[in-house]
Short mmCIF file of C-alpha atoms in Angstrom, two decimals:
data_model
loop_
_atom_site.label_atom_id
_atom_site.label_comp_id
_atom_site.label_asym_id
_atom_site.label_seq_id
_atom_site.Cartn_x
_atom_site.Cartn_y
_atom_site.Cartn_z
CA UNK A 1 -1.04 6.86 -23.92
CA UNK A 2 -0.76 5.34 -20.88
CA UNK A 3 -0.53 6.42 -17.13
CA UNK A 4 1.79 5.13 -14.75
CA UNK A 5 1.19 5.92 -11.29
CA UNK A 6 4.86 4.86 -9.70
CA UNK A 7 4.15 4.56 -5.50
CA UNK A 8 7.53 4.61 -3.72
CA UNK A 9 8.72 2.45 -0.62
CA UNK A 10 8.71 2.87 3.05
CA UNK A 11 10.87 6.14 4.13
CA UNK A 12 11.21 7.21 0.73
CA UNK A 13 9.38 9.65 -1.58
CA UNK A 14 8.30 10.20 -5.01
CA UNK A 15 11.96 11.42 -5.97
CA UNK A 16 12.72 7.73 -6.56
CA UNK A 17 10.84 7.79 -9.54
CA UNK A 18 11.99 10.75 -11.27
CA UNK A 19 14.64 8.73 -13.67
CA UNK A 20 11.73 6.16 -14.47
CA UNK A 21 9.61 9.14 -14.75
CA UNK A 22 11.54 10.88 -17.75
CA UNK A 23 11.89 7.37 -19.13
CA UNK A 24 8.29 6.74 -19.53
CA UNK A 25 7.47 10.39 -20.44
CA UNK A 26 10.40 10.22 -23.53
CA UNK A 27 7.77 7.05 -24.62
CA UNK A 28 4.85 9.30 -24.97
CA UNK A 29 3.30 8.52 -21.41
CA UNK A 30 2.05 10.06 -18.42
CA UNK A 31 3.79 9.73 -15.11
CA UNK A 32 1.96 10.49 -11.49
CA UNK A 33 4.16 10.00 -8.39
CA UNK A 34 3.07 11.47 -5.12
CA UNK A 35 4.81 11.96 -1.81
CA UNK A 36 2.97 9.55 0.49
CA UNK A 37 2.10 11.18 3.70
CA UNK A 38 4.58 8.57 5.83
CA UNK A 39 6.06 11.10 8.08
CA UNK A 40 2.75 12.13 9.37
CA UNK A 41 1.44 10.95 13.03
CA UNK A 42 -1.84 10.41 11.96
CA UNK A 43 -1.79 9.15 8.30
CA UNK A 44 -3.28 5.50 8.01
CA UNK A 45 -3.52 3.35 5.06
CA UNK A 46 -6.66 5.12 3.56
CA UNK A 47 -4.48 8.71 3.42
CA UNK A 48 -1.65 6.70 1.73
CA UNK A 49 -4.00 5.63 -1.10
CA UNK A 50 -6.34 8.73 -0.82
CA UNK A 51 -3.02 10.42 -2.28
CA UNK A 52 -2.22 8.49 -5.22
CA UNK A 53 -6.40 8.34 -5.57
CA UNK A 54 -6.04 12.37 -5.92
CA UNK A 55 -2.99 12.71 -8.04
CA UNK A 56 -4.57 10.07 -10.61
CA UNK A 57 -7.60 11.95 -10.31
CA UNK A 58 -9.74 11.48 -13.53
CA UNK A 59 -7.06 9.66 -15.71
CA UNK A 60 -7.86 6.56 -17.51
CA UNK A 61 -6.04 3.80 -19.10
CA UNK A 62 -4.05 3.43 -15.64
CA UNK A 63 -0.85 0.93 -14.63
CA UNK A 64 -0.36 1.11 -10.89
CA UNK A 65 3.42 0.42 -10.09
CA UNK A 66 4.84 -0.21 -6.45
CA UNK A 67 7.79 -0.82 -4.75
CA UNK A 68 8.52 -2.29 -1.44
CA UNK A 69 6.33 -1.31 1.43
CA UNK A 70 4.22 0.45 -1.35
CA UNK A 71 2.90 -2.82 -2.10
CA UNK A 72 0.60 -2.22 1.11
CA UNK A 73 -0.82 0.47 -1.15
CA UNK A 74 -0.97 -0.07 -4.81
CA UNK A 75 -3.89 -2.89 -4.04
CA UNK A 76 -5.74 -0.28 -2.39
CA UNK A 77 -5.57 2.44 -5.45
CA UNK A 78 -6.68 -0.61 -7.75
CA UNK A 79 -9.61 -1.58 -5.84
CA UNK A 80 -10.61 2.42 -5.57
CA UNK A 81 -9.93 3.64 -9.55
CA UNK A 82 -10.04 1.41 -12.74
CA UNK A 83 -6.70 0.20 -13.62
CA UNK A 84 -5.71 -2.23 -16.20
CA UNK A 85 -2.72 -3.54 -14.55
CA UNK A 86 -0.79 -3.76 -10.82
CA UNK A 87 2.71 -3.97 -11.17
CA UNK A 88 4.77 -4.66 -7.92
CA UNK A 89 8.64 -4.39 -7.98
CA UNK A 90 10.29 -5.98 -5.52
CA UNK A 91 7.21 -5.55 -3.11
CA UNK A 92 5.88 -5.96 -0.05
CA UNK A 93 2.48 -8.58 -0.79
CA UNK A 94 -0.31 -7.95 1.44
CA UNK A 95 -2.44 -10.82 3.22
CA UNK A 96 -6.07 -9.36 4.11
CA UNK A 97 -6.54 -8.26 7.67
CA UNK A 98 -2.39 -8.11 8.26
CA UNK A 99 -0.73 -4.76 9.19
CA UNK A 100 2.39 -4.54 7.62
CA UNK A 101 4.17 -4.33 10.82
CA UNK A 102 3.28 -8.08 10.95
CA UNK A 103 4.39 -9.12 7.90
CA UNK A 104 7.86 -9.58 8.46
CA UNK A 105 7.49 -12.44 10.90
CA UNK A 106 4.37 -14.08 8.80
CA UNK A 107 6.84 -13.95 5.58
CA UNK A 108 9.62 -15.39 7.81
CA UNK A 109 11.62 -12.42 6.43
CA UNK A 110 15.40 -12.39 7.87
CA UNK A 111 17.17 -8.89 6.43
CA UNK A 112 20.87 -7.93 6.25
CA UNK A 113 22.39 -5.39 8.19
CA UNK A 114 21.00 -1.45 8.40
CA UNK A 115 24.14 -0.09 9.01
CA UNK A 116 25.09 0.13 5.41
CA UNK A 117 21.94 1.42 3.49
CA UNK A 118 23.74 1.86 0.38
CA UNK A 119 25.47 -1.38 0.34
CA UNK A 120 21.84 -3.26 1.65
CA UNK A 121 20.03 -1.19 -1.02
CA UNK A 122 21.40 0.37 -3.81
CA UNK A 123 25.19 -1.50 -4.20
CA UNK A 124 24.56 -0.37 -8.10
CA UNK A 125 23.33 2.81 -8.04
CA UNK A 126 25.86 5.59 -8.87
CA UNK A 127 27.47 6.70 -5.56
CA UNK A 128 26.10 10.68 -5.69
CA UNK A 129 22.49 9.33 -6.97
CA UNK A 130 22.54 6.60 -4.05
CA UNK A 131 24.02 9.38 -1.55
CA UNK A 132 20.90 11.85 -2.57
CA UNK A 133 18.62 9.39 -2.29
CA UNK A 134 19.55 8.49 1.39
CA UNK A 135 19.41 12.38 1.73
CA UNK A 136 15.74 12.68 0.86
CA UNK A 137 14.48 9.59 3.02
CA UNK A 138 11.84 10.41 5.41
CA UNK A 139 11.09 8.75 8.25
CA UNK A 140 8.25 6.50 8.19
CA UNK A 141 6.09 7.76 11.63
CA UNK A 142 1.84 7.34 10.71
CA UNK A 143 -0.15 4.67 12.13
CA UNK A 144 -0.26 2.73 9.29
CA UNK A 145 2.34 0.30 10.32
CA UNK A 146 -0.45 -1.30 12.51
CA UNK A 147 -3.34 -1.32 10.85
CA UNK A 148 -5.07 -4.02 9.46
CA UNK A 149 -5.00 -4.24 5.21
CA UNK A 150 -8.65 -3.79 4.50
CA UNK A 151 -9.55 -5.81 1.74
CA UNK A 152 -10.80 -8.99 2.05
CA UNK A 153 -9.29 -10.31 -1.16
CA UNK A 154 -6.78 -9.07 -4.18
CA UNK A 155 -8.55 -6.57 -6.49
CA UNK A 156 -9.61 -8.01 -9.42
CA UNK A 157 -6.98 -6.36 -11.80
CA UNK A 158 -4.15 -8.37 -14.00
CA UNK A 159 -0.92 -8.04 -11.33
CA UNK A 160 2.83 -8.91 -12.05
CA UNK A 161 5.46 -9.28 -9.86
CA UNK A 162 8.87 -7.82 -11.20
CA UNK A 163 11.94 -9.43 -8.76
CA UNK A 164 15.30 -8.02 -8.53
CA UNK A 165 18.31 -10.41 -9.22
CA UNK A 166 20.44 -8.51 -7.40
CA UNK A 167 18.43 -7.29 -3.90
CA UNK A 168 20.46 -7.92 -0.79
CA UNK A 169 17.18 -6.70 1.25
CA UNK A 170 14.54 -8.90 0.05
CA UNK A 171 16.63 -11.59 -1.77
CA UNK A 172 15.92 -13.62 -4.45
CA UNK A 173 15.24 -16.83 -3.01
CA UNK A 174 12.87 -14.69 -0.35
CA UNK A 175 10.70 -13.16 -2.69
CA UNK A 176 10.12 -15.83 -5.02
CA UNK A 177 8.65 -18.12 -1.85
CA UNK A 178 6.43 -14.93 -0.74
CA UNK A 179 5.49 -14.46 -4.27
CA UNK A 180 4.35 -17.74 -5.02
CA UNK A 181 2.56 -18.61 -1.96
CA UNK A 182 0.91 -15.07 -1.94
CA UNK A 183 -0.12 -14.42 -5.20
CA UNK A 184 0.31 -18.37 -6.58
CA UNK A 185 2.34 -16.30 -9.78
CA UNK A 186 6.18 -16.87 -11.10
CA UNK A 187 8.01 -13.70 -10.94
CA UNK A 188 9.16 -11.75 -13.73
CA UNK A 189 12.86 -10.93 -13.00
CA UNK A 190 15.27 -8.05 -13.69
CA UNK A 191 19.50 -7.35 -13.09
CA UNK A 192 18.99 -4.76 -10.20
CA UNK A 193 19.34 -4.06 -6.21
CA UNK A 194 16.12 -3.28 -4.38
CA UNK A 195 16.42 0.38 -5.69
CA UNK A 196 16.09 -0.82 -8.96
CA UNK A 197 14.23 2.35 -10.23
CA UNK A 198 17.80 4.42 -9.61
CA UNK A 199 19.99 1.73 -10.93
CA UNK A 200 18.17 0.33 -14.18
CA UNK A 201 15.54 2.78 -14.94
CA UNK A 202 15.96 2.25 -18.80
CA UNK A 203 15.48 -1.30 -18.19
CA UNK A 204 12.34 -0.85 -15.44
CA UNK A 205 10.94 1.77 -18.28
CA UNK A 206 11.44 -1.42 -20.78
CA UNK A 207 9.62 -3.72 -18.59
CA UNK A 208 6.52 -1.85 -17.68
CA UNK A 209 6.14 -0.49 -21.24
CA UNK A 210 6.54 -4.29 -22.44
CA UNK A 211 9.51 -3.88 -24.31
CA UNK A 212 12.11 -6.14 -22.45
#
């Protein structure tokens, strides 16, 4: 049995997990997702990963999964618990010493428009599921936005990069550039928007269980 410990984007919270969630625990696995503390004043980058730390607790045999901004965190969990793989899905990819708020300009990242979330996000995610979801966004407040990551280099753990087809946030084209000059990998790719987890999570559940 394996246990997936599925770390959700910026303004977002576990919820976005809970399809992939049943999916994984139908396959005989164990799931942890935990509400990152974003909407917190004081929260850094060390109480984001102290959470997921505390969830996994003393649980072995460990694949770290994170999406978007959580990619700022699931390095951090790797290089504090033994895991024996860091899955990122559609992810944010750190640099050492850069504070996320920074990494839009060093990626050369150009977005779409925020006045459609849906459309930007989820275009493929069942209207009430993609309505719900927007309901239970948080907004993102702590002081991690400017800090500095800490580690001075990747944590030594086997990491994949999963890319969705279909995201209108961080597009195709985007990601594979950031992903190869940041990590130096190819992607794996997947049909999907950036919510992927909400759209596809049969097909996510395939993919980190190694069945697609």
């Amino acid at each position: 049995m394996t246990t997936f410990a599925l770390i959700h984007g910026g303004g977002s919270s576990a919820w976005d997990w809970h399809l992939v969630g049943a999916e994984l625990r139908e396959r005989g696995h164990d799931v942890v997702a935990v509400d990152l503390p974003i909407d917190k004043e004081s929260s850094g980058l060390s109480d984001y990963t102290d959470a997921v730390v505390e969830a996994v607790g003393e649980r072995r045999d460990l694949v770290v999964v994170a999406h978007s901004w959580g990619g700022f965190v699931g390095p951090l969990v790797c290089a504090r618990v033994p895991a024996d793989r860091l899955v990122l899905v559609a992810a944010m990819i750190p640099a050492p010493g850069e504070p996320p708020s920074d990494w839009w300009g060093n990626t050369g990242f150009s977005g779409g428009a925020m006045d459609d979330e849906i459309a930007l996000f989820m275009h493929d995610v069942p209207k009430k599921l993609a309505e719900e979801a927007l309901a239970r966004g948080r907004d993102q407040v702590g002081r991690a936005e400017g800090e500095p990551w800490p580690l001075e280099s990747w944590p030594d753990v086997p990491t994949s990069f999963l890319l969705c087809r279909d995201d209108r946030f961080f597009t195709p084209a985007f990601m594979r550039k950031v992903v190869r000059d940041r990590l130096g990998v190819v992607p794996d790719e997947i049909d999907g928007s950036h919510m992927v987890m909400l759209s596809r999570p049969r097909e996510l559940a395939d993919y980190l269980t190694g069945r697609s």
